[in-house]
Tab-separated table of C-alpha atoms in Angstrom:
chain	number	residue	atom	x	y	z
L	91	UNK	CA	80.148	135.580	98.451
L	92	UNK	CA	82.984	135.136	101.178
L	93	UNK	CA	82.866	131.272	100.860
L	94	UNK	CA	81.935	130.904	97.488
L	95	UNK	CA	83.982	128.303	96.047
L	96	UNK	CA	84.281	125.946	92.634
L	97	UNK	CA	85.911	122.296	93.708
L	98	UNK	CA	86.778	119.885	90.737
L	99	UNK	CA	86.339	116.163	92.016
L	100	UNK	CA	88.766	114.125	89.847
L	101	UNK	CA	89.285	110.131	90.198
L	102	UNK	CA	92.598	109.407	88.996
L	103	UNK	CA	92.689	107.799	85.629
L	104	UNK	CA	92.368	104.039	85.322
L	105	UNK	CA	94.963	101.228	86.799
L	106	UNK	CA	95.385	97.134	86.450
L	107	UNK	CA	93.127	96.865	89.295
L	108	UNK	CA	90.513	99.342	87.812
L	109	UNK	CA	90.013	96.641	84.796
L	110	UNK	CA	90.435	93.607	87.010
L	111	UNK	CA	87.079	95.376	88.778
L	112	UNK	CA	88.960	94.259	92.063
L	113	UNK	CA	89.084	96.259	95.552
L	114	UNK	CA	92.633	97.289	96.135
L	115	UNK	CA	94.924	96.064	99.015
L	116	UNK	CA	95.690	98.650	101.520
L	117	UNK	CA	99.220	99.426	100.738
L	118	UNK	CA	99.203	98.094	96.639
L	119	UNK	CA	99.465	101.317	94.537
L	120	UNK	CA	99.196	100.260	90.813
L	121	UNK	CA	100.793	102.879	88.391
L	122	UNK	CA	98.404	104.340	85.987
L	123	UNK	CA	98.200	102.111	82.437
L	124	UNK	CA	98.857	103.367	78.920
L	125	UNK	CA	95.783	104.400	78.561
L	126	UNK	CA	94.926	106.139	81.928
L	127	UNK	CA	98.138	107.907	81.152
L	128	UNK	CA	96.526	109.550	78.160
L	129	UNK	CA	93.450	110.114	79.889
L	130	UNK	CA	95.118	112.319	82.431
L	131	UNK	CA	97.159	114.298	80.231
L	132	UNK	CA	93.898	115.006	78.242
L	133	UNK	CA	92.179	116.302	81.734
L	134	UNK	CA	90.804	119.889	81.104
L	135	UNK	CA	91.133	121.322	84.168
L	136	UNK	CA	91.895	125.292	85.705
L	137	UNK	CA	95.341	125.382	86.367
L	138	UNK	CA	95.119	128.083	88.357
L	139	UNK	CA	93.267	126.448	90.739
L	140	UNK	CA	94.334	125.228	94.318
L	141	UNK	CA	95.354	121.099	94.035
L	142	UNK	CA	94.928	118.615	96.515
L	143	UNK	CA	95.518	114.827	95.865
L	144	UNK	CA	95.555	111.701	97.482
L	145	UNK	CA	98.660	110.545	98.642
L	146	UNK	CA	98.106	107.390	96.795
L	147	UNK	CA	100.640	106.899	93.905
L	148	UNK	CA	97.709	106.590	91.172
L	149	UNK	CA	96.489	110.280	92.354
L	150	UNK	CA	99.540	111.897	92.805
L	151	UNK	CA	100.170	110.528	89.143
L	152	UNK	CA	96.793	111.620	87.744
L	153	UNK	CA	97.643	115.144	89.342
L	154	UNK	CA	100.931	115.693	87.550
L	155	UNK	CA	99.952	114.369	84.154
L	156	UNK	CA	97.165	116.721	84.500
L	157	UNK	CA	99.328	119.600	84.814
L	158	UNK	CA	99.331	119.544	88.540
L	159	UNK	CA	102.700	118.602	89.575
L	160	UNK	CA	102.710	120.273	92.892
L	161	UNK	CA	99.499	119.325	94.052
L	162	UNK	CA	98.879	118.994	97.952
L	163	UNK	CA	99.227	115.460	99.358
L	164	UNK	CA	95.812	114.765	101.340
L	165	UNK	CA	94.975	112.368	103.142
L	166	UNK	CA	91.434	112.153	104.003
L	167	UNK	CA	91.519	111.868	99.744
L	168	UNK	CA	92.539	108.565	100.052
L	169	UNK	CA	90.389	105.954	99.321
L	170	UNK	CA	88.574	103.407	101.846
L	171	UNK	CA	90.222	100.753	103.606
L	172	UNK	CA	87.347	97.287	102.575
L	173	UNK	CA	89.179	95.559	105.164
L	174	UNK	CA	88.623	91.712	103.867
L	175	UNK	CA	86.923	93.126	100.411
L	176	UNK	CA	90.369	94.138	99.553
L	177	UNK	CA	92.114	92.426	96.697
L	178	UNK	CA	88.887	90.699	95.614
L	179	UNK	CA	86.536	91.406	93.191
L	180	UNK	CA	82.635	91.455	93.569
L	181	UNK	CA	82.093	87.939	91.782
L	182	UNK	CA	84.588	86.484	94.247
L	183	UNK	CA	82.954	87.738	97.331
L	184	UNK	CA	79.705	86.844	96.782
L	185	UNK	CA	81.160	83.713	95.894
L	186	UNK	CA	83.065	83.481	99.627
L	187	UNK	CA	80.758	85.645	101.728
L	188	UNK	CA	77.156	85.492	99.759
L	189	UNK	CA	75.056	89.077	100.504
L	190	UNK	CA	77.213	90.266	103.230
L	191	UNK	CA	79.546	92.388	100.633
L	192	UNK	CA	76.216	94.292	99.978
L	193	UNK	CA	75.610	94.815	103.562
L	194	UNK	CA	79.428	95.644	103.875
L	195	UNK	CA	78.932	98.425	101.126
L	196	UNK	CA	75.737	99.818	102.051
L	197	UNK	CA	77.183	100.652	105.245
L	198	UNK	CA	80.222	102.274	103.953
L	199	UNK	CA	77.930	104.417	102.055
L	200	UNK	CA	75.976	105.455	104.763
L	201	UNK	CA	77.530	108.781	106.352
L	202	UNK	CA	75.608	107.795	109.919
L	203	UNK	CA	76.818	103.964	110.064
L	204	UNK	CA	78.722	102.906	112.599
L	205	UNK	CA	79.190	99.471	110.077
L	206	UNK	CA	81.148	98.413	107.348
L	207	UNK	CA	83.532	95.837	105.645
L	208	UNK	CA	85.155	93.502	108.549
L	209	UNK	CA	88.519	95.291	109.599
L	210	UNK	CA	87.538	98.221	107.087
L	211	UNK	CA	86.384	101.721	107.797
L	212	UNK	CA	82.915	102.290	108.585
L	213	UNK	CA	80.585	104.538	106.975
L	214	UNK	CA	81.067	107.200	109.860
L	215	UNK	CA	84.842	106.855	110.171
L	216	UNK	CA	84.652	107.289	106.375
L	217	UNK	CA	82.126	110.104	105.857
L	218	UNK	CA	83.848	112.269	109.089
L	219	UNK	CA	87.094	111.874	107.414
L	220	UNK	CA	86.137	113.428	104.275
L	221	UNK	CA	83.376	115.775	105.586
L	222	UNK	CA	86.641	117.173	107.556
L	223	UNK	CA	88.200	117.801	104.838
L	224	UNK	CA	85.106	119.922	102.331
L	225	UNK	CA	85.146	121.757	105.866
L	226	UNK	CA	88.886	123.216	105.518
L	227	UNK	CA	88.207	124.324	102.170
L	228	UNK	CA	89.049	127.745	100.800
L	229	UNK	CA	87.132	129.919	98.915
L	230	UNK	CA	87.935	130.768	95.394
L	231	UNK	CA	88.968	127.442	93.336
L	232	UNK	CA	90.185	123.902	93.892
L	233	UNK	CA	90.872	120.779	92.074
L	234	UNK	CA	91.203	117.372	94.081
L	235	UNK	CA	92.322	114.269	92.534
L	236	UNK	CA	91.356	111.193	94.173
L	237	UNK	CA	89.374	107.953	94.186
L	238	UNK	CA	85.684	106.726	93.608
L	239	UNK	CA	84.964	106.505	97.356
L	240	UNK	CA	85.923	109.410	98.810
L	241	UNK	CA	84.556	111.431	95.166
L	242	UNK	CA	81.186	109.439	95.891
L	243	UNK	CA	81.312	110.612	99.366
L	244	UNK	CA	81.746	114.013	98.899
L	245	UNK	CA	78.973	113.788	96.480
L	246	UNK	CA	76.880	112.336	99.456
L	247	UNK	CA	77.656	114.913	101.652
L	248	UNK	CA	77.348	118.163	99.591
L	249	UNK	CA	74.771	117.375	97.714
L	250	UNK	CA	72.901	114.174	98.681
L	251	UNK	CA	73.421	112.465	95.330
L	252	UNK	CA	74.061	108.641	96.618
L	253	UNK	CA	74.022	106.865	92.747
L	254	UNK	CA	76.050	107.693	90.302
L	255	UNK	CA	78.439	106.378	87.646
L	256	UNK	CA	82.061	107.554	88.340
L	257	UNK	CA	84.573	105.493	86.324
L	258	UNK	CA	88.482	106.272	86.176
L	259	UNK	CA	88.452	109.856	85.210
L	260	UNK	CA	85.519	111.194	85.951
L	261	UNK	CA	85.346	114.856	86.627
L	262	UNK	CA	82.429	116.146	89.201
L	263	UNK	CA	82.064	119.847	90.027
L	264	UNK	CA	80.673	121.288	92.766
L	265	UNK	CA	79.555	124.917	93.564
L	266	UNK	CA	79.602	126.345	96.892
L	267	UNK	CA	77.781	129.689	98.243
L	268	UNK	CA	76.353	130.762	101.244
L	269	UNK	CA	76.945	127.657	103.031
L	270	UNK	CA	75.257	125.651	100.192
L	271	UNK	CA	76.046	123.228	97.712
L	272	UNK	CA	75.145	122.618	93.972
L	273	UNK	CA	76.203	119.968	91.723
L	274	UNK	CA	77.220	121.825	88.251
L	275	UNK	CA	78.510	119.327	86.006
L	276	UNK	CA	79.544	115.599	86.190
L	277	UNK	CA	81.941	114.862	83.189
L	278	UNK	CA	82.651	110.790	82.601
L	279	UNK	CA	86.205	110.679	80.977
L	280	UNK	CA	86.183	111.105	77.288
């Protein structure tokens, strides 16, 4: 098939902030830890394949421990700006803003909202940015390393799977032929 193509969705290994279960600040770009280190380096991924990554220090880190030192900088791989969710975790923003973080998520999870955290993207500035991007793709193979949002979107987009589990590491594949798309394996780190 002319557009057939394989596409590895990695989220980069695990961070401070990925234990502290907080939303990031926009421009904070915590290092991988000790641990997400060896996670990367144990990725088993084909290293002949084309590499995008965020241009988010924690991606760009996950790509080269994986054995992907060159990989493309990308930005619609970066993750979503939560506007006032960043910095905070869940506990402390029910405790602030009671259900509206819920409200605030659903919308940045739905590819047709025009809603979303206060001063954050929406779901339609969000779900353009990275439907843009599964657009531009080659065929052949490709490995993108990048974060739970924009790996849960693609997953929303392609293949209409809207809950799933995707820690720090998480490997999602995706098949595409004939202008179609299949989920073909969703590896949680080891």
């Amino acid at each position: 098939m002319p557009d057939a193509l394989t596409l590895h969705l990695v989220r980069h290994a695990p961070t401070l902030p990925n234990a502290q279960r907080r939303y990031p600040h926009p421009h904070e770009d915590a290092p991988l830890t000790p641990a997400g280190e060896a996670l990367a380096r144990a990725l088993d991924l084909p290293r002949s394949a084309l590499a995008f990554t965020s241009p988010l220090g924690r991606a760009r880190q996950t790509a080269r421990l994986a054995g992907f030192p060159h990989a493309e900088a990308t930005p619609a791989l970066a993750e979503a700006s939560f506007g006032v969710m960043s910095g905070h975790t869940w506990a402390e923003l029910e405790a602030q803003y009671g259900e509206a973080p819920r409200a605030w998520i659903e919308a940045l999870s739905d590819p047709a909202s025009p809603h979303g955290p206060p001063g954050g993207d929406t779901g339609q500035s969000f779900h353009t940015r990275v439907q843009a991007w599964l657009d531009t793709l080659p065929a052949g193979e490709g490995v993108a390393f990048t974060h739970a949002g924009p790996l849960l979107a693609a997953l929303r987009l392609t293949v209409n799977l809207s809950a799933v589990a995707t820690p720090p590491g998480t490997v999602a594949t995706l098949r595409r032929e004939g202008g179609h798309w299949w989920l073909t394996a969703l590896r949680p780190p080891a």
